[in-house]
Coordinates of C-alpha atoms and ligand atoms in Angstrom, one line a residue:
M1483 CA 0.0 -0.1 0.2
C1484 CA 1.7 3.3 1.0
G1485 CA 0.8 6.8 -0.5
I1486 CA 3.4 8.8 -2.4
V1487 CA 3.9 12.2 -3.8
G1488 CA 5.8 14.0 -5.9
I1489 CA 5.8 18.0 -6.8
L1490 CA 7.6 20.8 -9.0
G1491 CA 6.4 24.0 -7.3
K1492 CA 6.9 27.8 -7.4
S1493 CA 8.1 27.6 -3.7
A1494 CA 8.6 25.7 -1.0
V1495 CA 6.6 22.5 -1.4
A1496 CA 6.6 20.5 1.9
T1497 CA 3.8 21.6 3.3
Q1498 CA 2.0 20.9 0.0
I1499 CA 3.4 17.6 0.2
V1500 CA 1.9 16.6 3.9
D1501 CA -0.9 18.3 3.2
A1502 CA -1.6 15.5 0.0
L1503 CA -0.1 12.9 2.4
K1504 CA -2.6 13.5 4.3
R1505 CA -5.4 12.5 1.8
L1506 CA -3.2 9.5 1.1
E1507 CA -3.5 8.4 4.7
Y1508 CA -5.8 5.8 4.1
R1509 CA -3.0 3.9 2.5
G1510 CA -1.1 3.2 5.8
Y1511 CA 0.0 5.7 8.5
D1512 CA 3.2 3.4 9.9
S1513 CA 5.8 6.4 9.1
A1514 CA 5.8 9.1 7.0
G1515 CA 8.4 11.7 5.4
V1516 CA 9.5 14.4 2.9
A1517 CA 12.5 15.1 0.9
T1518 CA 13.3 18.4 -0.9
L1519 CA 16.0 19.6 -2.9
E1520 CA 17.5 22.6 -0.6
D1521 CA 19.9 25.4 -1.9
G1522 CA 22.2 24.0 -4.7
G1523 CA 20.0 20.8 -5.2
R1524 CA 21.3 19.0 -1.9
L1525 CA 18.8 16.9 -0.6
E1526 CA 17.2 17.2 2.6
R1527 CA 15.0 14.9 4.2
R1528 CA 12.6 14.4 7.3
R1529 CA 10.8 11.5 8.6
A1530 CA 9.4 10.2 11.6
E1531 CA 7.8 6.8 12.7
G1532 CA 4.1 6.8 13.3
K1533 CA 1.3 8.7 11.5
L1534 CA 1.8 12.5 9.7
G1535 CA 1.2 14.7 12.7
N1536 CA 4.7 13.6 13.7
L1537 CA 6.5 14.6 10.7
E1538 CA 4.4 18.1 11.3
V1539 CA 6.4 18.4 14.4
K1540 CA 9.6 17.3 13.1
L1541 CA 8.9 19.9 9.8
S1542 CA 8.1 22.8 12.5
E1543 CA 11.5 22.0 14.3
A1544 CA 13.8 22.2 11.3
P1545 CA 11.6 23.3 8.2
L1546 CA 12.7 22.3 4.8
S1547 CA 12.3 25.7 2.1
G1548 CA 13.1 23.2 -1.1
A1549 CA 10.6 24.4 -4.4
I1550 CA 10.7 20.2 -5.6
G1551 CA 10.2 17.2 -3.4
I1552 CA 8.7 13.6 -2.6
G1553 CA 6.6 12.7 0.3
H1554 CA 5.5 9.1 1.9
T1555 CA 3.2 8.2 4.1
R1556 CA 4.0 4.1 4.9
W1557 CA 2.3 0.7 5.4
A1558 CA 5.1 -1.2 6.5
T1559 CA 5.6 -4.4 4.4
H1560 CA 9.5 -4.9 4.9
G1561 CA 11.1 -3.8 8.0
R1562 CA 9.4 -2.9 11.2
P1563 CA 7.9 0.5 11.1
N1564 CA 10.0 2.9 12.4
E1565 CA 11.9 6.0 11.5
R1566 CA 15.1 4.3 10.1
N1567 CA 12.8 2.0 7.7
A1568 CA 10.4 5.2 6.8
H1569 CA 10.8 6.7 3.1
P1570 CA 12.2 8.6 1.8
H1571 CA 15.2 6.6 1.0
A1572 CA 18.1 8.4 -0.1
T1573 CA 22.1 7.8 -1.3
E1574 CA 24.1 11.4 -1.3
K1575 CA 22.6 11.0 -5.3
L1576 CA 18.5 10.7 -5.1
A1577 CA 15.8 10.1 -2.7
V1578 CA 12.8 8.0 -3.8
V1579 CA 9.4 6.3 -2.4
H1580 CA 7.8 3.6 -3.0
N1581 CA 4.1 1.8 -2.9
G1582 CA 4.5 -2.3 -3.5
I1583 CA 6.9 -4.9 -2.9
I1584 CA 10.4 -5.3 -4.7
E1585 CA 10.1 -9.3 -5.0
N1586 CA 13.6 -9.9 -6.4
F1587 CA 15.3 -7.6 -3.4
R1588 CA 16.7 -10.4 -1.9
E1589 CA 18.8 -11.0 -4.9
L1590 CA 19.7 -7.6 -5.7
K1591 CA 20.3 -6.7 -2.1
E1592 CA 23.2 -9.4 -2.5
E1593 CA 24.4 -8.3 -5.5
L1594 CA 24.9 -4.6 -4.0
Q1595 CA 26.6 -6.4 -0.9
A1596 CA 29.3 -8.3 -2.9
E1597 CA 29.7 -4.9 -4.5
G1598 CA 30.2 -3.6 -1.2
V1599 CA 27.2 -1.4 -0.6
R1600 CA 26.2 -1.2 2.8
F1601 CA 22.6 -0.8 3.6
E1602 CA 21.0 1.5 6.0
T1603 CA 17.6 -0.2 6.6
E1604 CA 15.6 -3.1 6.4
T1605 CA 13.2 -2.0 3.3
D1606 CA 13.1 -3.5 -0.1
T1607 CA 12.9 0.3 -1.3
E1608 CA 16.9 0.8 -0.6
I1609 CA 17.9 -1.4 -3.1
V1610 CA 15.9 1.0 -6.0
A1611 CA 18.1 3.9 -4.6
Q1612 CA 21.3 1.9 -4.4
L1613 CA 20.8 0.3 -7.8
V1614 CA 20.3 3.5 -9.6
T1615 CA 22.8 5.7 -7.6
K1616 CA 25.2 2.6 -8.8
E1617 CA 23.9 3.5 -12.3
I1618 CA 24.6 7.2 -12.0
L1619 CA 28.1 6.8 -10.3
K1620 CA 29.0 5.2 -13.8
G1621 CA 28.4 8.1 -15.5
K1622 CA 24.3 7.8 -16.7
S1623 CA 21.7 10.5 -16.6
P1624 CA 19.1 10.4 -14.1
V1625 CA 16.9 9.4 -16.8
E1626 CA 19.6 6.6 -18.3
A1627 CA 20.0 5.1 -14.7
V1628 CA 16.1 4.7 -14.6
A1629 CA 15.3 2.7 -17.7
G1630 CA 18.4 0.6 -17.2
V1631 CA 16.9 -0.5 -13.2
L1632 CA 13.1 -0.6 -14.1
P1633 CA 13.6 -4.2 -16.1
R1634 CA 15.6 -5.5 -13.0
L1635 CA 12.9 -5.1 -10.8
R1636 CA 10.1 -7.7 -10.0
G1637 CA 6.8 -7.4 -8.5
A1638 CA 4.5 -4.5 -8.0
F1639 CA 5.4 -0.9 -7.2
A1640 CA 4.9 2.8 -7.9
L1641 CA 8.2 5.0 -7.4
A1642 CA 9.5 8.6 -7.5
F1643 CA 12.3 9.6 -7.8
L1644 CA 14.3 13.1 -6.6
F1645 CA 17.8 13.6 -8.1
A1646 CA 20.0 15.9 -6.0
G1647 CA 21.4 18.9 -8.3
E1648 CA 18.5 18.3 -10.9
E1649 CA 15.5 21.3 -9.7
D1650 CA 13.4 20.7 -12.5
Q1651 CA 13.1 17.1 -12.9
L1652 CA 10.5 14.0 -11.0
I1653 CA 10.7 10.9 -12.2
G1654 CA 7.8 8.7 -11.6
A1655 CA 7.2 4.5 -12.6
R1656 CA 4.0 2.5 -12.3
H1657 CA 4.3 -1.5 -12.4
G1658 CA 1.0 -2.2 -10.7
P1659 CA 0.1 0.5 -8.3
P1660 CA -1.7 3.3 -9.5
L1661 CA -0.1 6.3 -10.5
A1662 CA -0.9 10.1 -11.3
I1663 CA 0.2 12.6 -12.6
G1664 CA -1.3 16.1 -12.1
H1665 CA -0.9 19.3 -14.6
G1666 CA -0.6 22.7 -13.0
E1667 CA 0.5 25.8 -14.3
G1668 CA 4.5 25.9 -14.1
E1669 CA 3.9 23.0 -11.4
M1670 CA 3.4 19.6 -11.9
Y1671 CA 2.5 17.0 -9.7
L1672 CA 2.8 13.0 -8.9
G1673 CA 0.3 11.3 -6.8
S1674 CA -0.3 7.6 -6.1
D1675 CA -4.2 8.9 -6.9
A1676 CA -6.2 11.7 -8.1
V1677 CA -7.9 12.3 -4.3
A1678 CA -3.9 13.0 -3.2
L1679 CA -3.7 16.0 -6.1
A1680 CA -7.1 16.9 -5.9
P1681 CA -6.2 20.6 -3.6
F1682 CA -4.1 21.1 -6.8
T1683 CA -5.2 20.2 -9.7
D1684 CA -8.1 18.8 -11.7
E1685 CA -6.3 17.8 -14.9
V1686 CA -5.1 14.6 -14.3
T1687 CA -3.1 11.9 -16.3
Y1688 CA -3.4 7.9 -15.3
L1689 CA 0.1 6.1 -16.1
E1690 CA -0.9 2.9 -17.4
D1691 CA 0.8 -0.3 -16.1
G1692 CA 4.2 -0.3 -17.1
D1693 CA 4.7 3.1 -18.1
W1694 CA 7.3 5.9 -16.4
A1695 CA 7.3 9.6 -16.8
V1696 CA 10.0 12.3 -16.7
L1697 CA 8.6 15.3 -15.0
S1698 CA 9.5 18.7 -15.7
R1699 CA 7.5 21.7 -14.7
H1700 CA 6.7 22.5 -18.3
G1701 CA 5.4 18.9 -18.8
V1702 CA 5.7 15.5 -18.8
Q1703 CA 7.3 12.5 -21.1
I1704 CA 5.5 9.4 -20.8
R1705 CA 7.3 5.9 -21.5
D1706 CA 6.2 2.6 -22.1
L1707 CA 7.8 -1.1 -20.8
K1708 CA 9.7 -1.0 -23.4
G1709 CA 11.2 2.7 -23.3
R1710 CA 9.0 4.4 -26.2
P1711 CA 7.3 7.7 -25.9
V1712 CA 3.7 7.1 -25.3
E1713 CA 0.3 9.4 -25.5
R1714 CA -1.8 9.4 -22.3
K1715 CA -4.4 11.5 -22.2
P1716 CA -5.1 13.7 -19.5
Q1717 CA -8.7 13.5 -17.6
R1718 CA -11.0 16.2 -16.2
I1719 CA -11.6 15.3 -12.4
P1720 CA -15.2 17.0 -11.5
S1721 CA -15.0 19.1 -8.7
G1722 CA -16.1 18.2 -5.1
T1723 CA -15.4 14.0 -6.2
F1724 CA -13.3 13.4 -3.2
M1725 CA -14.3 16.2 -0.6
A1726 CA -15.0 14.1 2.6
E1727 CA -15.6 15.9 5.9
K1728 CA -16.5 15.0 9.7
G1729 CA -18.8 16.8 10.0
N1730 CA -20.5 16.7 13.7
H1731 CA -19.4 13.2 13.9
R1732 CA -16.4 11.9 16.5
H1733 CA -15.1 10.0 13.8
F1734 CA -15.6 9.4 10.2
M1735 CA -16.8 5.6 10.6
A1736 CA -19.9 7.1 12.7
K1737 CA -20.5 9.9 10.0
E1738 CA -20.5 6.8 7.3
I1739 CA -22.8 4.2 9.0
Y1740 CA -25.3 7.4 9.4
E1741 CA -24.9 8.5 5.6
Q1742 CA -26.1 5.1 4.7
P1743 CA -30.1 6.0 4.2
E1744 CA -28.9 8.9 2.1
V1745 CA -26.2 7.2 0.1
V1746 CA -28.4 4.0 -0.5
G1747 CA -31.2 6.2 -1.5
R1748 CA -28.4 7.8 -4.0
T1749 CA -27.8 4.7 -5.3
L1750 CA -31.4 3.2 -5.5
A1751 CA -31.7 6.3 -7.8
H1752 CA -29.6 5.1 -10.1
Y1753 CA -30.9 1.6 -10.6
V1754 CA -34.6 1.8 -9.8
D1755 CA -36.9 3.6 -12.3
F1756 CA -39.1 4.7 -9.0
A1757 CA -42.1 5.3 -11.6
T1758 CA -42.5 2.0 -13.5
G1759 CA -41.4 0.1 -10.1
R1760 CA -38.5 -1.3 -12.5
V1761 CA -35.2 -1.9 -12.1
K1762 CA -32.9 0.2 -14.8
L1763 CA -29.3 -0.6 -15.3
P1764 CA -27.1 2.3 -15.5
A1765 CA -25.0 0.8 -18.1
T1766 CA -25.8 -1.2 -21.5
L1767 CA -24.5 -4.7 -20.0
P1768 CA -21.6 -6.5 -22.7
F1769 CA -23.7 -9.7 -21.9
D1770 CA -27.2 -10.9 -21.8
F1771 CA -27.8 -12.6 -18.2
K1772 CA -30.6 -15.1 -20.2
T1773 CA -27.7 -17.0 -21.7
L1774 CA -25.2 -17.0 -18.9
K1775 CA -24.6 -20.5 -17.6
R1776 CA -23.0 -19.6 -14.2
M1777 CA -20.9 -16.8 -13.2
S1778 CA -18.0 -16.3 -10.8
I1779 CA -17.8 -13.3 -8.3
S1780 CA -14.3 -12.8 -6.5
A1781 CA -13.6 -9.7 -3.8
C1782 CA -11.6 -9.4 -0.3
G1783 CA -12.9 -8.6 2.9
T1784 CA -15.9 -6.7 3.2
A1785 CA -16.4 -6.5 -0.8
Y1786 CA -16.2 -10.5 -0.5
Y1787 CA -18.9 -10.7 2.1
A1788 CA -21.6 -8.8 -0.1
G1789 CA -20.5 -10.9 -2.8
L1790 CA -21.4 -13.7 -0.4
I1791 CA -24.6 -12.3 0.0
A1792 CA -25.3 -11.7 -3.7
K1793 CA -24.8 -15.3 -4.6
Y1794 CA -28.0 -16.0 -2.5
W1795 CA -29.5 -13.3 -4.3
F1796 CA -28.6 -14.4 -7.8
E1797 CA -29.0 -18.2 -7.0
R1798 CA -32.8 -17.7 -6.1
L1799 CA -33.9 -15.0 -7.8
A1800 CA -32.3 -15.7 -11.0
R1801 CA -31.3 -19.3 -10.4
L1802 CA -27.9 -18.7 -12.1
P1803 CA -25.4 -20.5 -10.3
V1804 CA -22.6 -18.4 -8.7
E1805 CA -18.8 -19.1 -7.8
I1806 CA -17.5 -17.2 -5.5
D1807 CA -14.1 -16.6 -3.8
V1808 CA -11.7 -14.2 -1.8
A1809 CA -9.8 -12.5 -4.7
S1810 CA -6.4 -13.9 -3.2
E1811 CA -7.4 -17.4 -3.6
F1812 CA -8.9 -17.2 -7.1
R1813 CA -5.9 -15.5 -8.2
Y1814 CA -3.9 -18.5 -7.7
R1815 CA -6.2 -21.3 -8.0
E1816 CA -6.5 -20.5 -11.6
P1817 CA -9.6 -21.7 -12.3
P1818 CA -11.2 -23.2 -15.5
M1819 CA -14.0 -20.6 -16.6
D1820 CA -15.9 -21.4 -20.0
E1821 CA -15.8 -18.5 -22.3
G1822 CA -18.6 -15.9 -22.6
E1823 CA -19.8 -16.2 -18.9
L1824 CA -19.8 -13.6 -16.3
A1825 CA -17.2 -12.2 -13.7
L1826 CA -17.8 -10.1 -11.4
F1827 CA -16.0 -8.4 -8.9
V1828 CA -16.5 -5.9 -5.9
S1829 CA -14.0 -3.1 -4.6
Q1830 CA -15.0 0.5 -3.2
S1831 CA -11.2 1.6 -3.9
G1832 CA -10.9 -0.4 -7.3
E1833 CA -7.3 -0.9 -6.6
T1834 CA -7.1 -4.1 -4.6
A1835 CA -4.3 -5.8 -5.9
D1836 CA -5.7 -9.5 -5.9
T1837 CA -8.9 -8.4 -6.9
L1838 CA -7.6 -6.7 -9.8
A1839 CA -5.3 -9.9 -10.4
S1840 CA -8.2 -11.7 -10.5
L1841 CA -10.0 -9.3 -12.9
R1842 CA -6.8 -9.7 -15.0
Y1843 CA -7.0 -13.5 -15.1
A1844 CA -11.0 -13.7 -15.6
K1845 CA -10.3 -11.2 -18.9
A1846 CA -8.0 -13.8 -20.2
Q1847 CA -10.6 -16.3 -20.3
G1848 CA -12.7 -14.5 -22.1
Q1849 CA -14.9 -13.8 -19.2
H1850 CA -17.2 -10.6 -19.5
I1851 CA -16.3 -8.2 -16.9
L1852 CA -18.4 -6.3 -14.9
S1853 CA -17.3 -4.4 -11.9
V1854 CA -19.0 -3.2 -8.9
V1855 CA -16.7 -0.3 -7.4
N1856 CA -17.5 2.8 -5.7
V1857 CA -14.3 5.3 -7.0
Q1858 CA -15.1 5.5 -10.7
T1859 CA -11.6 6.3 -11.3
S1860 CA -10.1 3.5 -10.4
T1861 CA -8.0 0.8 -12.3
M1862 CA -10.3 -1.8 -12.0
A1863 CA -13.1 0.6 -13.3
R1864 CA -10.9 1.4 -16.4
E1865 CA -10.4 -1.8 -17.2
S1866 CA -13.5 -3.8 -16.8
A1867 CA -15.4 -4.2 -19.5
A1868 CA -18.7 -2.5 -17.9
I1869 CA -19.2 -1.3 -14.6
A1870 CA -22.0 -0.8 -11.8
P1871 CA -21.0 1.9 -9.7
T1872 CA -21.7 2.3 -5.9
L1873 CA -22.6 5.7 -5.0
A1874 CA -21.6 6.1 -1.2
G1875 CA -19.2 8.7 -2.1
T1876 CA -15.9 9.1 -0.6
E1877 CA -15.1 6.5 2.8
V1878 CA -12.4 7.2 4.7
G1879 CA -12.9 5.1 7.8
V1880 CA -10.7 1.8 7.0
A1881 CA -13.8 -0.1 8.4
S1882 CA -15.9 -0.2 5.2
T1883 CA -19.7 0.5 5.7
K1884 CA -21.5 2.4 3.5
A1885 CA -19.6 1.2 0.6
F1886 CA -20.5 -2.2 2.1
T1887 CA -24.6 -1.3 2.4
C1888 CA -24.1 0.3 -1.0
Q1889 CA -22.5 -2.7 -2.7
L1890 CA -25.3 -4.7 -1.3
T1891 CA -27.8 -2.5 -2.9
V1892 CA -26.4 -2.4 -6.5
L1893 CA -25.9 -6.2 -6.5
L1894 CA -29.6 -6.8 -5.4
C1895 CA -30.8 -4.4 -8.4
L1896 CA -28.3 -6.8 -10.7
A1897 CA -30.1 -10.1 -9.3
I1898 CA -33.4 -8.7 -9.9
A1899 CA -32.5 -7.9 -13.3
A1900 CA -30.9 -11.1 -13.8
G1901 CA -33.9 -12.5 -12.6
R1902 CA -36.1 -10.7 -15.1
A1903 CA -33.9 -11.5 -18.1
R1904 CA -34.1 -15.3 -17.6
G1905 CA -37.8 -15.5 -16.6
T1906 CA -37.3 -16.3 -13.0
L1907 CA -38.8 -13.6 -11.7
S1908 CA -42.2 -12.2 -13.0
D1909 CA -43.5 -8.3 -13.3
K1910 CA -45.0 -8.7 -10.1
D1911 CA -41.9 -10.1 -8.2
E1912 CA -40.0 -7.5 -9.7
A1913 CA -42.5 -5.1 -8.4
E1914 CA -42.5 -6.4 -5.0
L1915 CA -39.2 -6.3 -4.7
V1916 CA -38.2 -2.9 -6.2
D1917 CA -41.3 -1.7 -3.7
E1918 CA -39.2 -3.0 -0.9
L1919 CA -36.1 -1.5 -1.6
I1920 CA -37.5 1.8 -1.9
R1921 CA -38.7 1.2 1.3
L1922 CA -35.4 0.5 2.2
P1923 CA -33.6 4.0 3.2
G1924 CA -36.8 4.8 5.9
L1925 CA -36.2 1.8 7.4
M1926 CA -32.2 2.3 7.7
A1927 CA -33.1 6.0 9.3
E1928 CA -35.9 4.1 11.7
A1929 CA -33.1 1.5 12.5
F1930 CA -30.7 4.2 14.1
K1931 CA -33.6 3.7 17.3
V1932 CA -31.6 1.1 18.0
E1933 CA -28.0 2.7 18.8
P1934 CA -28.7 3.5 22.5
R1935 CA -29.5 -0.4 23.2
I1936 CA -26.3 -1.3 21.5
E1937 CA -24.0 1.2 23.5
A1938 CA -25.4 -0.2 26.8
L1939 CA -23.3 -3.5 25.5
N1940 CA -20.3 -1.9 25.3
R1941 CA -18.6 -3.1 29.2
D1942 CA -19.8 -6.9 28.2
L1943 CA -18.3 -6.9 24.8
A1944 CA -15.1 -5.2 25.6
R1945 CA -14.5 -7.2 28.4
A1946 CA -14.7 -10.1 26.0
T1947 CA -11.5 -11.8 24.5
D1948 CA -13.4 -13.6 21.8
V1949 CA -17.3 -13.2 20.3
L1950 CA -18.8 -15.5 18.3
Y1951 CA -21.1 -14.0 15.5
L1952 CA -24.0 -16.5 14.0
G1953 CA -26.5 -16.2 11.0
R1954 CA -27.9 -18.4 8.3
G1955 CA -28.9 -18.0 5.0
T1956 CA -27.8 -14.5 4.2
S1957 CA -27.0 -13.5 7.6
Y1958 CA -24.7 -16.1 7.7
P1959 CA -22.2 -13.9 5.2
L1960 CA -23.3 -10.8 7.5
A1961 CA -22.0 -12.7 11.0
L1962 CA -18.9 -13.2 8.9
E1963 CA -19.0 -9.3 8.1
G1964 CA -19.6 -8.4 11.7
A1965 CA -16.6 -10.8 13.0
L1966 CA -14.5 -8.8 10.7
K1967 CA -15.4 -5.3 11.9
L1968 CA -15.5 -5.8 15.3
K1969 CA -11.7 -8.0 14.8
E1970 CA -10.5 -4.5 12.6
I1971 CA -11.3 -1.7 15.0
S1972 CA -11.5 -3.1 18.5
Y1973 CA -8.8 -5.9 18.0
I1974 CA -11.1 -8.4 20.1
H1975 CA -11.1 -11.9 18.2
A1976 CA -14.3 -12.7 16.5
E1977 CA -15.5 -15.2 14.6
G1978 CA -18.6 -15.7 12.2
Y1979 CA -19.9 -18.8 11.5
A1980 CA -23.2 -20.4 9.8
A1981 CA -25.6 -20.9 12.8
G1982 CA -25.9 -24.9 11.7
E1983 CA -22.2 -25.3 11.7
L1984 CA -22.0 -24.4 15.4
K1985 CA -22.5 -28.5 16.2
H1986 CA -19.7 -29.3 14.4
G1987 CA -16.4 -27.3 16.3
P1988 CA -17.6 -24.2 17.7
I1989 CA -19.6 -24.9 20.5
A1990 CA -17.0 -26.1 22.4
L1991 CA -16.0 -22.2 23.0
I1992 CA -19.1 -21.9 24.4
D1993 CA -19.1 -20.6 28.2
E1994 CA -20.3 -18.0 30.7
D1995 CA -17.8 -15.5 29.0
L1996 CA -18.0 -15.7 25.5
P1997 CA -21.2 -13.5 23.9
V1998 CA -22.5 -14.8 21.0
I1999 CA -24.2 -12.4 18.5
V2000 CA -26.9 -14.0 16.6
I2001 CA -28.4 -12.4 13.6
A2002 CA -32.1 -13.7 12.9
P2003 CA -34.9 -11.7 11.6
H2004 CA -38.0 -13.4 10.5
D2005 CA -37.7 -15.5 7.7
H2006 CA -37.9 -19.3 7.0
L2007 CA -34.7 -20.4 8.8
L2008 CA -35.9 -18.6 12.0
E2009 CA -36.7 -22.0 13.6
K2010 CA -33.6 -23.7 12.8
T2011 CA -31.7 -20.5 14.3
V2012 CA -33.7 -20.7 16.9
S2013 CA -32.6 -25.0 17.9
N2014 CA -29.1 -23.2 17.2
M2015 CA -29.5 -20.5 20.5
Q2016 CA -30.9 -22.8 22.4
E2017 CA -27.8 -24.8 22.1
V2018 CA -25.6 -22.2 23.1
A2019 CA -28.1 -21.1 25.9
A2020 CA -28.1 -24.4 27.5
R2021 CA -24.3 -23.8 27.6
G2022 CA -24.2 -20.8 29.5
G2023 CA -23.5 -18.7 26.3
K2024 CA -24.3 -15.1 26.4
I2025 CA -26.6 -14.0 23.6
V2026 CA -27.2 -10.7 21.7
L2027 CA -29.9 -11.2 19.6
V2028 CA -30.2 -9.1 16.7
T2029 CA -34.5 -9.7 15.4
D2030 CA -37.5 -7.7 14.7
A2031 CA -40.5 -7.4 16.6
R2032 CA -41.8 -10.9 14.9
G2033 CA -38.6 -12.7 15.5
A2034 CA -38.1 -11.8 19.4
E2035 CA -42.2 -12.6 20.1
E2036 CA -41.6 -15.8 18.4
I2037 CA -37.8 -16.6 20.1
G2038 CA -39.3 -15.6 22.9
M2039 CA -35.9 -16.5 24.8
D2040 CA -33.8 -14.9 27.5
T2041 CA -30.8 -13.1 26.1
L2042 CA -28.2 -10.3 27.8
A2043 CA -29.8 -8.0 24.6
T2044 CA -32.2 -8.0 22.1
I2045 CA -32.1 -6.0 19.4
V2046 CA -35.2 -5.1 17.6
M2047 CA -35.0 -4.0 14.4
P2048 CA -37.9 -2.8 12.2
T2049 CA -39.5 -5.2 9.8
A2050 CA -38.0 -5.4 6.1
S2051 CA -37.9 -8.2 3.8
P2052 CA -36.0 -10.9 4.4
T2053 CA -34.6 -10.0 0.9
V2054 CA -33.4 -6.8 1.5
A2055 CA -33.1 -7.8 5.3
P2056 CA -29.2 -7.8 5.2
I2057 CA -28.9 -4.5 3.7
L2058 CA -30.5 -3.3 6.8
Y2059 CA -29.2 -5.7 9.6
A2060 CA -25.8 -4.2 8.3
L2061 CA -26.4 -1.3 10.3
P2062 CA -26.8 -2.9 14.0
I2063 CA -23.2 -5.0 13.3
Q2064 CA -21.5 -2.0 12.5
L2065 CA -22.5 0.5 15.5
I2066 CA -21.8 -2.7 18.0
A2067 CA -17.8 -3.0 16.6
Y2068 CA -18.2 1.0 16.8
H2069 CA -19.3 1.3 19.8
T2070 CA -17.5 -1.3 21.7
A2071 CA -14.1 0.3 19.8
V2072 CA -14.9 3.6 21.0
F2073 CA -15.4 2.5 24.5
M2074 CA -12.2 1.0 24.5
G2075 CA -10.4 3.9 23.4
K2076 CA -9.2 3.0 19.9
D2077 CA -8.5 4.9 16.8
V2078 CA -11.6 3.3 15.0
D2079 CA -10.7 5.4 11.6
Q2080 CA -7.3 4.6 11.4
P2081 CA -7.3 1.0 13.0
R2082 CA -3.7 -0.4 13.9
N2083 CA -1.9 -2.2 11.0
L2084 CA -4.7 -1.6 8.4
A2085 CA -5.3 0.8 5.3
K2086 CA -8.0 1.7 3.1
S2087 CA -6.2 0.7 0.0
V2088 CA -4.7 -2.7 -0.2
T2089 CA -2.5 -2.6 -3.4
V2090 CA 0.0 -5.5 -2.1
E2091 CA -0.8 -9.4 -2.3
Ligands
M6R2159 O1 -11.4 -1.4 -1.7 P1 -11.7 -2.9 -1.5 O2 -13.5 -2.8 -1.6 O3 -11.6 -3.9 -2.9 O4 -11.1 -3.3 -0.1 C1 -11.6 -4.6 0.0 C2 -11.3 -4.6 1.4 O5 -9.8 -4.4 1.6 C3 -11.7 -4.3 2.4 O6 -13.3 -4.5 2.2 C4 -11.7 -4.0 4.1 O7 -11.9 -5.3 4.3 C5 -12.3 -3.5 5.0 N1 -11.4 -2.9 5.8 C6 -12.9 -4.1 6.2 O8 -13.7 -3.2 6.6

């Protein structure tokens, strides 16, 4: 992951670099650093362990005044997250920042060590700095040196170089993770994405895979993998695209949880014709649902759980068999795929390395590629034959919330469209489902009434060392999502299970200290789930039941707490029940004093595998 920035400015750029890095902190916050060229082209850098605030302190104590510089916010892969391993890495000739992994760094390091090069850090990035320096010391220009080194690097990386004495030149390279070039007036910028560059310019050129670029204050020359000059068209990024403020909320996560009725409504307005009560897909799909024999879904983390819920919908509503896998397994499993079928990918960022690699694999297998993405300028969006955008807006909190419910909303609309095309849903079925969807934002707003009940559980959950989440049908992926949410922001160990699996092992964990969160809206599986709850209660487990009024009445069991949700149809229930699941994790983590927006060890966009 990591965020990288480069600026060729007119006056001191360090503050601008830090501002841009703040917009990239979602990519990691283990350490940060800036390097600039000071008087006479001398390289200077400031680095600090931890979040950007620490770097700001260092810069205020020892400011940098150079008008050209690069910066980095790190998510550690190679080497501990301390100041020594913080980017930029530098020699007397250059400084470099890096996002990604240089996979052959061991052999390159051994080669350099055999030649007497001494390394200061444990990072793979320092190898790049040393290799390019070696070429410069042989008399090559920075451009020649970079051109000579890039083909030697294996892995996925984006790089930005700053050279001692070169006050009008930055070099950027993309091999995997994205890199964008910003065009200003007499100024030029480099950034991991357009979000970082938004305060400076709305004109952005995305490098394509294998591209590298030489920037001066007056323009950019882009070359492809083979060193041939290529043209890449700049794009205008509409103003306001990336704006995100916390408003009156204490955390971005809270704000994003509360935004859900609005953004789900906005997404629905894009996919549903309210007048006719029909689903209308915003783009013409390059395939016909009717003729598909099967489809595959792959994604990571929360997006994967959205895909898992969608599997239930596509199979039930459209009778379309769905194979689903986490992208990190799918890509290396290399599954056989019949040509002409549909491969669907789900991603908030559109940059997740494993999902992108899976997309490319499926494309090579002759699949129709459809991506459900939130960032419409992302690499996945650009590489897909069609996209179904989620209109969640910028999601800042590392824990995905509103992106998840918007993904579910889009996936349900796609499943309904598939059902119609395949003749498994009638006009009436579609109208009923659309009606349920239309009522959803209102139900979501109403659901926030359960918040005080959830907040009151803080103490019990915060005391637990483990928490179990159970559900059946579409509540099972929701149980997995609930456990993920709690783990990632509170650091309490949690597991999600299909309720029916309990007796095959996890029941051994149940005792008086184990909270068991059961997601059980009133549906055709309720009775079965109740049996599993009885098994938990018989062993002294503390049950937190999330259900609706009818479910609560029918279950009628003693629980630690029963959260009574508004009544929704079983089909849309998983979208509604995402809210209490998110609130449970949020309030527990806040009560425990955790950094819910930037939990330890995580990053919002996972561009390494
Ligand atoms: O950007 P993506 O949707 O592809 O990201 C996938 C996962 O990394 C992401 O959902 C992750 O699991 C979240 N932190 C969960 O809250």
